[in-house]
Tab-separated table of C-alpha atoms in Angstrom:
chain	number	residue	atom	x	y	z
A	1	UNK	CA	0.000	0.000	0.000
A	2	UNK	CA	2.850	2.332	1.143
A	3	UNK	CA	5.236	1.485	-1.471
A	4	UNK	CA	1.937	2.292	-4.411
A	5	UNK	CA	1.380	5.494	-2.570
A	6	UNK	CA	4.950	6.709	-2.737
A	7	UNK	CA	4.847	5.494	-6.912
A	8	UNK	CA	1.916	7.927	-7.400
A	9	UNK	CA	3.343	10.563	-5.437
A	10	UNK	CA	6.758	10.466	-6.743
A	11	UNK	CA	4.999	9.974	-10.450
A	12	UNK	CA	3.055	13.445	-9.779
A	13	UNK	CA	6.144	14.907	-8.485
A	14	UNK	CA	8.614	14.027	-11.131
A	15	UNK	CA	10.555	16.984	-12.422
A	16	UNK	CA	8.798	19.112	-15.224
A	17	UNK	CA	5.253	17.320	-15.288
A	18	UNK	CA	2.910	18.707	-12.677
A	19	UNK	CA	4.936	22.114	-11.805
A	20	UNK	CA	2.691	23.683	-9.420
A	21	UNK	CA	1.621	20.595	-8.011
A	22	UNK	CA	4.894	19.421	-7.428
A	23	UNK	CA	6.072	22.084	-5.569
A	24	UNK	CA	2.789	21.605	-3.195
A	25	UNK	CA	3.246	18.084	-2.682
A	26	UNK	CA	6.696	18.861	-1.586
A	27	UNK	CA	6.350	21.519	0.753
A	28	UNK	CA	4.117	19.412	2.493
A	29	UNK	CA	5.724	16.213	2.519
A	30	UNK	CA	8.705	18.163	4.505
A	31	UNK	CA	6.428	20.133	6.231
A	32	UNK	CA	5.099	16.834	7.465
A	33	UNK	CA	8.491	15.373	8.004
A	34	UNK	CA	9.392	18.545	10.440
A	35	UNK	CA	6.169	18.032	12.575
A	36	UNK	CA	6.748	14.305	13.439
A	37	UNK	CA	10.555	13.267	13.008
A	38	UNK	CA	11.421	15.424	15.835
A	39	UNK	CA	15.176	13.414	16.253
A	40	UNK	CA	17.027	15.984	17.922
A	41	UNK	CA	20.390	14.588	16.475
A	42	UNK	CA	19.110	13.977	13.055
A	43	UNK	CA	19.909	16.879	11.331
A	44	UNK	CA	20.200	15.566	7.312
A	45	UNK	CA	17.805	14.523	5.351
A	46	UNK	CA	20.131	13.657	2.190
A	47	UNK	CA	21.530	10.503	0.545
A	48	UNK	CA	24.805	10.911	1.214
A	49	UNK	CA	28.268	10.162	-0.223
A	50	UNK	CA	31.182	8.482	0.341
A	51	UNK	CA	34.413	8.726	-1.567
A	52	UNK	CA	37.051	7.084	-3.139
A	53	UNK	CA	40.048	9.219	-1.759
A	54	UNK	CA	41.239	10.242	1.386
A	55	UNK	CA	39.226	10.295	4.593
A	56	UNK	CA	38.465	14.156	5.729
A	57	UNK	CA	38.980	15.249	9.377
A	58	UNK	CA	36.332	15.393	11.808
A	59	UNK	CA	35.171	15.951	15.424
A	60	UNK	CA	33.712	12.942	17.297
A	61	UNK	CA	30.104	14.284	17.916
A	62	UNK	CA	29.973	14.303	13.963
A	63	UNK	CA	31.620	10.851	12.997
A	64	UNK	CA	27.676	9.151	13.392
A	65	UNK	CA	26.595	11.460	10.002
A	66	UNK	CA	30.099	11.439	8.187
A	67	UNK	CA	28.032	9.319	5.172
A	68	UNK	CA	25.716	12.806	4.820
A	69	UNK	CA	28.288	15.417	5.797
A	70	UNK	CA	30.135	13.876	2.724
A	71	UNK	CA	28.000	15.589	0.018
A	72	UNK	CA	29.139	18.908	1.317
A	73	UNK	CA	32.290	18.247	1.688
A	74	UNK	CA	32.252	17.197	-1.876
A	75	UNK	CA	30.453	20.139	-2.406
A	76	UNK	CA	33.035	22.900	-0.930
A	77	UNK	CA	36.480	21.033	-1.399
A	78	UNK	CA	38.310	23.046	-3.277
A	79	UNK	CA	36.534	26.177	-2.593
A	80	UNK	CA	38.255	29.347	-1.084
A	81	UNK	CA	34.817	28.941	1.757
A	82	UNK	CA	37.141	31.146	4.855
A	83	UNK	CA	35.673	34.548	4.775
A	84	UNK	CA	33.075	34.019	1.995
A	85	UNK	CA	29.179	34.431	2.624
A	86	UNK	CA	27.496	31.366	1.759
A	87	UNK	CA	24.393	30.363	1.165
A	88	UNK	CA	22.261	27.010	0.812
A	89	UNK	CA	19.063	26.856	-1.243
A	90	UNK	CA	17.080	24.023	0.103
A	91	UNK	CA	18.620	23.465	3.441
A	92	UNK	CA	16.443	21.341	4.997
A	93	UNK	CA	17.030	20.588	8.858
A	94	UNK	CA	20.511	22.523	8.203
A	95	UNK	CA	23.073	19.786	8.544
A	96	UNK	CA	25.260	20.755	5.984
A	97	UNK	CA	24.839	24.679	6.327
A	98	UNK	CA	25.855	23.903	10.036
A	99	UNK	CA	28.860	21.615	8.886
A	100	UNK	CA	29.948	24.533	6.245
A	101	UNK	CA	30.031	27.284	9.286
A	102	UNK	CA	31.535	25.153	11.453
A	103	UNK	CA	34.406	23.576	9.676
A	104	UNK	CA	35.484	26.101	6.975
A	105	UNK	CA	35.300	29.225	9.003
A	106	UNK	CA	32.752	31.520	6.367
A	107	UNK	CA	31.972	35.210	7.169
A	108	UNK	CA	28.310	33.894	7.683
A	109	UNK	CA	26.028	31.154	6.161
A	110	UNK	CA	22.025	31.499	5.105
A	111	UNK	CA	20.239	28.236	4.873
A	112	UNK	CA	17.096	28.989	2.477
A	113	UNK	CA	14.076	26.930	2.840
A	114	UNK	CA	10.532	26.522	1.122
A	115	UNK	CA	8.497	24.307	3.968
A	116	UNK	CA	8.211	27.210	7.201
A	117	UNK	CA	8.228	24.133	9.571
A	118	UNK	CA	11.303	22.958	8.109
A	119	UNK	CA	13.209	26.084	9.055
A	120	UNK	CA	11.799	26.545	12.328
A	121	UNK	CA	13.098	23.026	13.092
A	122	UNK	CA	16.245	23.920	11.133
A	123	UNK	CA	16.609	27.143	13.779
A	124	UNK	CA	16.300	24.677	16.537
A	125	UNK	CA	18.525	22.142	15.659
A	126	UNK	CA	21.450	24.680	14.989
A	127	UNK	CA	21.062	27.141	17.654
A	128	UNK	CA	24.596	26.657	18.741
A	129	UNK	CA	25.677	28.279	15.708
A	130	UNK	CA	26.276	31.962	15.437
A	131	UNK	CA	27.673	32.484	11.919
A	132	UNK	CA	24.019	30.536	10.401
A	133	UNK	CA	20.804	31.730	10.078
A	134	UNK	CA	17.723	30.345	8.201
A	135	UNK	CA	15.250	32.231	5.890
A	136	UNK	CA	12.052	30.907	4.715
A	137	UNK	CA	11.571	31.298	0.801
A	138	UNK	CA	11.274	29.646	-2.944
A	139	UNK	CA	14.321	28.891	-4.528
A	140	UNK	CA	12.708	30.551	-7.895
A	141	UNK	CA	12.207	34.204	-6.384
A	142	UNK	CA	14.814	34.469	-3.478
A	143	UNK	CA	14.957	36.798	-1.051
A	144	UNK	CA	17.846	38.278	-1.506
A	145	UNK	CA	19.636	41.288	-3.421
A	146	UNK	CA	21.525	41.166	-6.280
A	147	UNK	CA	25.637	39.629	-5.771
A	148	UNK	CA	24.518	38.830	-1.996
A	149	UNK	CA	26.770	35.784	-2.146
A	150	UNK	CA	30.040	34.264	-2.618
A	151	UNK	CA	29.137	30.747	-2.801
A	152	UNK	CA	25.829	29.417	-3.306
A	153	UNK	CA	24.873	25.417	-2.314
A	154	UNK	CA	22.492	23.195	-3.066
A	155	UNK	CA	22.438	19.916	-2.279
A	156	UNK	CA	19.834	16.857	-3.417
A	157	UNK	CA	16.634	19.543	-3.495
A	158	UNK	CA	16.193	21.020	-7.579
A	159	UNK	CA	13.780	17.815	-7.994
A	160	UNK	CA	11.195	19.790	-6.234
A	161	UNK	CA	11.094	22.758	-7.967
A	162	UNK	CA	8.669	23.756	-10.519
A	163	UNK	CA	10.814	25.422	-12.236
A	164	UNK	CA	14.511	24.730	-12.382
A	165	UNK	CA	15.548	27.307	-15.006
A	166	UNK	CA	13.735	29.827	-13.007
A	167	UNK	CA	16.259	28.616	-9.777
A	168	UNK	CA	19.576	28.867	-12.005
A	169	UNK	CA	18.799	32.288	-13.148
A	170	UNK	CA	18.328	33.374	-9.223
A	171	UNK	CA	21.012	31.722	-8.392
A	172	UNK	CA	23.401	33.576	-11.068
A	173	UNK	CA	21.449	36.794	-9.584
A	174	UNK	CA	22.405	36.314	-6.213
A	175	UNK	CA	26.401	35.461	-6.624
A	176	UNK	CA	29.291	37.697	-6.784
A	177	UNK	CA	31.219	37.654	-10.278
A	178	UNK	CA	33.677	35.472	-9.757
A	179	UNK	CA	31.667	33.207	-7.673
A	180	UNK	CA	30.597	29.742	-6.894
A	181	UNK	CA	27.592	27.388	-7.739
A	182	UNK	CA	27.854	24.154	-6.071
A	183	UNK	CA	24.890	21.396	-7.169
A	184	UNK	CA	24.358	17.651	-6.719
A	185	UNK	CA	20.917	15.634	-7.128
A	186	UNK	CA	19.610	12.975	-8.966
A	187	UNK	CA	17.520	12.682	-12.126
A	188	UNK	CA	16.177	10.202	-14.411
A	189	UNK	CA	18.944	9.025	-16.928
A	190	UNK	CA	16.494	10.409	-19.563
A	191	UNK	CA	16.069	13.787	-17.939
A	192	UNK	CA	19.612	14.390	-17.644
A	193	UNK	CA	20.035	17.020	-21.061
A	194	UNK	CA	17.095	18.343	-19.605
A	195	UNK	CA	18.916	19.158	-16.553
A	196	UNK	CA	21.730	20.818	-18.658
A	197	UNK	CA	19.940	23.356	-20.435
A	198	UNK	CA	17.925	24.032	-17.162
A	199	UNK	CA	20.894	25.199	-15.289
A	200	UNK	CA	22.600	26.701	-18.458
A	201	UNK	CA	21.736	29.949	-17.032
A	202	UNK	CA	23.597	33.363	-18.547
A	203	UNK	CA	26.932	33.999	-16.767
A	204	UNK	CA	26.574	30.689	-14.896
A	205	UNK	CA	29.990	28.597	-16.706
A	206	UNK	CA	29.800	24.651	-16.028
A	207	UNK	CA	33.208	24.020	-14.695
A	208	UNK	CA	33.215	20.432	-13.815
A	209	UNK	CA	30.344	17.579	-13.774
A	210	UNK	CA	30.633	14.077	-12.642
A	211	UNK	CA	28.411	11.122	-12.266
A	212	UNK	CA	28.690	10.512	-8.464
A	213	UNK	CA	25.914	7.671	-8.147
A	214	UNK	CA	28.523	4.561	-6.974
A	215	UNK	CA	29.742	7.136	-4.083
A	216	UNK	CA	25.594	7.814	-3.396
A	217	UNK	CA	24.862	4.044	-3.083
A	218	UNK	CA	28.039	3.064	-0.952
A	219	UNK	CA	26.533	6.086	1.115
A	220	UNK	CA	23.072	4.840	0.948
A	221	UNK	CA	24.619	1.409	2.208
A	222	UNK	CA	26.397	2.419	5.134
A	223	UNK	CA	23.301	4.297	6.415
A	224	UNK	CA	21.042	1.445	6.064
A	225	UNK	CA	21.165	0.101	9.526
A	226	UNK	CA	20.828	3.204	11.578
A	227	UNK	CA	18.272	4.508	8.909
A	228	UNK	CA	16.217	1.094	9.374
A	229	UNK	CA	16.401	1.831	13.179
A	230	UNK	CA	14.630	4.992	13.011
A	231	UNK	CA	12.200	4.275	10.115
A	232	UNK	CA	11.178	1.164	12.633
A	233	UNK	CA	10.046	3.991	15.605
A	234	UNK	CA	7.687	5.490	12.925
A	235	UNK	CA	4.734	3.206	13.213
A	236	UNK	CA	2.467	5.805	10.429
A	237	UNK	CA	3.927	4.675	6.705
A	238	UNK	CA	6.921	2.738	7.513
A	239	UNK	CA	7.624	1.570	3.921
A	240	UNK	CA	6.316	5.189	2.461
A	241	UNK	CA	9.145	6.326	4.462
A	242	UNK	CA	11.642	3.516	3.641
A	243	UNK	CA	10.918	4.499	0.176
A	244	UNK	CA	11.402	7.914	0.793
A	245	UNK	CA	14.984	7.702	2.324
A	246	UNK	CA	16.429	5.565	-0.339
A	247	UNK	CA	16.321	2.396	1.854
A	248	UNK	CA	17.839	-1.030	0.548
A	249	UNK	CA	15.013	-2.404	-2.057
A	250	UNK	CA	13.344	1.043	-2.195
A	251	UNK	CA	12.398	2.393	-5.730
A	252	UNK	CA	15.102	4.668	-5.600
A	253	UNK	CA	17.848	2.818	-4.325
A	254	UNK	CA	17.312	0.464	-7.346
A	255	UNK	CA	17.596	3.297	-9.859
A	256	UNK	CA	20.439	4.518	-8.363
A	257	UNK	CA	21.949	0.877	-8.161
A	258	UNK	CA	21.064	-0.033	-11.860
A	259	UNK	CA	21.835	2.959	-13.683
A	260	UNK	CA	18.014	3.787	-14.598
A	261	UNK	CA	18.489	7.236	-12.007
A	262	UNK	CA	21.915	8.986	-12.423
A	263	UNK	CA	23.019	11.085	-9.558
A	264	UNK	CA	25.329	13.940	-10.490
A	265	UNK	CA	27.689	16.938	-8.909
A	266	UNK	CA	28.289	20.013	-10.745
A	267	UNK	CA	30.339	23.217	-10.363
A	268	UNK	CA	29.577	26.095	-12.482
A	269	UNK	CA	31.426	29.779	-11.954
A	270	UNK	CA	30.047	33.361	-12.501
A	271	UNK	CA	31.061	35.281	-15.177
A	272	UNK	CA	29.321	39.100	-15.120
């Protein structure tokens, strides 16, 4: 029952079909998932990655989400982050904008978020944070002024918008010349040249792309147990929420697994 009620939902939802109605079923699905997965330590909500190369530092209280910090780190590595404002779009419960402003010393980070009970619990988690703060707004009309940012972020959340070109043209609003665009999600393999014109917004460059699915799934794996854990507390929709988190046998962790779903990290720079 669960498993044909995520199918429907994630076939209204897919990217491009239903706009409007996608970005409603969204805002309440995380909505929902603010008002009753109240984990106090749980502060991701992504897939996760884990690489091929060398293992990057961190402090003990974060070893337990290393799998999820991993995306951002992907994300930033690299980037000149000390000193540079910084924001997320789609930040969720605020994991990685906390991770960001706590390990890479930025002037200040702005976690951006469409579901209002996703940033109050977002505020709460990551109170012990002075350099982050959390805004509630739509990734395709931000509010923010023109070249507010040095770095912009986002992280496994585009496949909710309605409209994706409408995102890359605020995001290439919103950065410095010179500055950074940092993306991962996933996509069907079919919707990927989609994708590419999408984000092909003026004086955003692509700078690098990579298919980062393997490091998603080894991720995805390493989660499983203390994922399955929590999923078993939730008595409502345990296999709609299996589904949802990319569980082993879920929808999603088969597309990811057989190629059919292609998760990918991007870099672009601004131009003008």
């Amino acid at each position: 029952m669960s498993s044909r009620l995520f199918s429907s939902v994630l076939d209204i939802a897919t990217p491009g079909r239903f706009p409007r109605t996608q970005k409603w079923i969204w805002r309440r699905v995380y909505n929902l998932l603010s008002l009753f997965w109240k984990d106090g330590d749980w502060r991701f909500m992504n897939y996760g990655y884990v690489g091929d190369g060398a293992v990057f530092p961190l402090r003990p209280e974060d070893e337990k989400e290393r799998a999820f910090i991993g995306l951002y780190q992907q994300a930033v590595d690299g980037l000149l982050v000390e000193g540079a404002r910084v924001l997320e779009v789609g930040s969720g419960r605020g994991g990685g904008a906390r991770y960001i402003a706590r390990y890479f010393a930025p002037a200040a980070v702005t976690g951006l978020d469409y579901s209002p009970e996703t940033v109050r619990r977002a505020r709460t988690l990551n109170a012990d944070t002075p350099t982050l703060t959390f805004e509630q707004g739509d990734a395709e009309k931000m509010p923010f002024a023109d070249a507010s940012f040095d770095i912009v972020v986002n992280i496994e959340s585009s496949h909710c918008y309605g409209d994706v070109e409408a995102f890359a043209r605020e995001v290439a609003r919103v950065l410095k010349p010179g500055g950074w665009f940092t993306f991962a999600d996933m996509r069907p393999k079919s919707q990927l040249s989609t994708l590419d014109s999408q984000l092909a917004a003026p004086g955003l460059e692509c700078i690098a792309s990579s298919n980062i699915s393997a490091n998603v799934v080894a991720a995805l794996d390493s989660a499983e147990a203390r994922k399955r854990e929590r999923i078993g507390r939730a008595w409502f929709l345990k296999q709609f929420m299996a589904e949802f988190s990319g569980a082993k046998g879920s929808m999603l962790y088969k597309g990811l697994k057989g190629g059919s779903v292609v998760y990918v990290a991007r870099r672009y720079r601004k131009t003008s």
